[in-house]
Amino acid sequence: MAERSTAAVDVAGNSGHEPLTAKAGKATADGAEAAIKAGTQKDTGRTDGKKTDAGKPSRDDRAPELHSGHKLARRYRLEECVTRLEGFSSWRAVDEKLRRAVGVHLLPADHPRARPVLAAARSAALLGDPRFVQVLDAVEENDLVYVVHEWLPDATELTNVLASGPMEPHDAYQLVSQVSQAMAAAHREGLAHLRLNPGSVLRTGTGQYRIRGLAVMAALRGITSDRPQQTDTEAIGALLYAALTQRWPYEDSAHGLPGLPKGVGLIAPDQVRAGVHRGLSELAMRALVHDGSAASRQEKPCTTPEELSKAVAAMPRIRPPEPSFTTPPGGYPRPHAYGQQPPHGGSATGPLPVPPPPPLQGRTGRALKWSVAALLIAALGLASWQLADTLLKDGQEDRPQISDSTSDDRKPTGDAVKIVDAREFAPDGTPQSADRVKNTYTKYDDPKDVWRSRTYNDGPSLKQYKGGVGIIYDLGGKQQLSSADIKLLYGGKHTEVSLYEAKSLAGTETLKSMKKLATKKTSTDSLNISLKEPVETQYVLLWITAAPYSDADGQTYAGAGYKQGITNVKFTG
């Protein structure tokens, strides 16, 4: 029977039936069998000031010695370690049985938090609410405890959403509405989050919000709370505050957001930034409770997700902004008939059309019409004959010149082509080192900042994993391209690189739709690729399809295996 998790305690105001935490011991090792997509973002450090096991000595030395390629239960293949601290590690992995990406939390079975983590994971799995990133498996075997959860490659962390600016009122309304309703449902089943922040909320491409780490993340960090409902409610208020102002509602900066000025205290969002929706501003203040008193004195404070959810529902619904339409040049066509006056005495845009003259009548009119028609036919025939004769002569005289001009006589100039931007190309939705792409064409000091691929067990070909890894470079406009000089992180047998002409920096097209320009192999740490003929292009994909074997590298924290990195790229015209 699994132990009760402190992060999954029964809270006040539950549904009245047996809470899920009481059922955790009855859960099988399979957890919830949710066969859906899975969760992508890395866990961030603590900033909320809740109780932890910080007073205990670090247990990093007890973390299992695992590496990329290790398999759990002969099924889950570890791909990349995204978090390693406090005796546990979190990985991006592949479920080889169902052929999908998953996330895995790992810690030793004798870790003091192992039992609470298992209990929390099994409780969260039993909830089965699609608004949460689902727990797929919770297992103890071979002195290891591991929790498998969804991995959502098409979702974006709220941290990244807020980095681009404050949300529109409708988006902020949807955020607080969906998150508060989800957490109210969780608390009715006795489950708390206790670590709700922009890193634990994901937005899918359809605009839906998914919450990851319910109960499990708090259990992994040893976080507890005497008032779990209030803790989660205040966290939702902080999310709404950040969405409205692009600021964290405390003095300390966190989650990539600046804190409030020191000494001013907590001020309403509409006093921090102009144009904030007043109703949402008041709602955020009602949820941000400090020392038992509400920050907003005008309305009753919300101390539970259920109360906050009801307060959101009581607000007038905030509709999305109306799409804007551009009036075509010259205005829209007039609805009235040709030559008719506009209705209600109005005037139409532009001059009114002039009615056509009456047709010619009588025998004289008919004769005049036939004469004019005959003259027009004769004139057209003469003009056509002269035009054809002129074109034939010009074609014979110009043919050699046209033949010469169609041949491509471009020659390499040797001039450097400036790179203005770059983005990792990851058709499968799993980038390698997206935040270090800029370092492949600019100077950087720390060896850890080099762009590199993940480490693979088999090689040198990478095609069996994901077809390859690479980066799309933006040359700032149509530029002549004749060669590329690439400095690599590792030498050895062997590296294979291809250049493709891409259509955009977004990387939404497939590799098959791109035009291949050149391919070359090397066993050294540098490579020069020359095109047979220069081309004009703005976007160039550098695509690595084979990487050499290299031992573990302490500078870049890469394990032993088949891998490659790019330290510098230069293009010439």
Short mmCIF file of C-alpha atoms in Angstrom, two decimals, residues 3 52 57 170 174 178-179 241 244 274 279 287 323 342 372 429 488 502 513 520 524 539 547:
data_model
loop_
_atom_site.label_atom_id
_atom_site.label_comp_id
_atom_site.label_asym_id
_atom_site.label_seq_id
_atom_site.Cartn_x
_atom_site.Cartn_y
_atom_site.Cartn_z
CA GLU A 3 1.92 6.07 1.48
CA THR A 52 10.58 22.32 1.42
CA PRO A 57 21.56 17.63 2.89
CA HIS A 170 -9.97 37.64 -23.69
CA GLN A 174 -9.64 32.17 -20.70
CA GLN A 178 -9.77 27.28 -17.37
CA VAL A 179 -7.07 27.00 -14.68
CA TYR A 241 -1.55 39.25 -12.57
CA LEU A 244 -2.27 41.32 -17.41
CA ALA A 274 -2.60 51.30 -18.69
CA GLY A 279 -12.79 43.40 -13.89
CA ALA A 287 -7.11 35.89 -5.42
CA PRO A 323 -11.52 40.76 -36.77
CA PRO A 342 -28.49 55.74 -54.27
CA VAL A 372 -17.87 51.33 -89.60
CA GLY A 429 8.59 18.95 -32.61
CA LEU A 488 32.12 21.41 -35.84
CA ALA A 502 14.19 26.61 -47.54
CA SER A 513 9.57 20.03 -50.34
CA LYS A 520 29.38 16.40 -48.09
CA THR A 524 37.48 16.32 -39.16
CA TYR A 539 16.83 30.81 -46.32
CA ALA A 547 27.45 12.26 -36.50
#
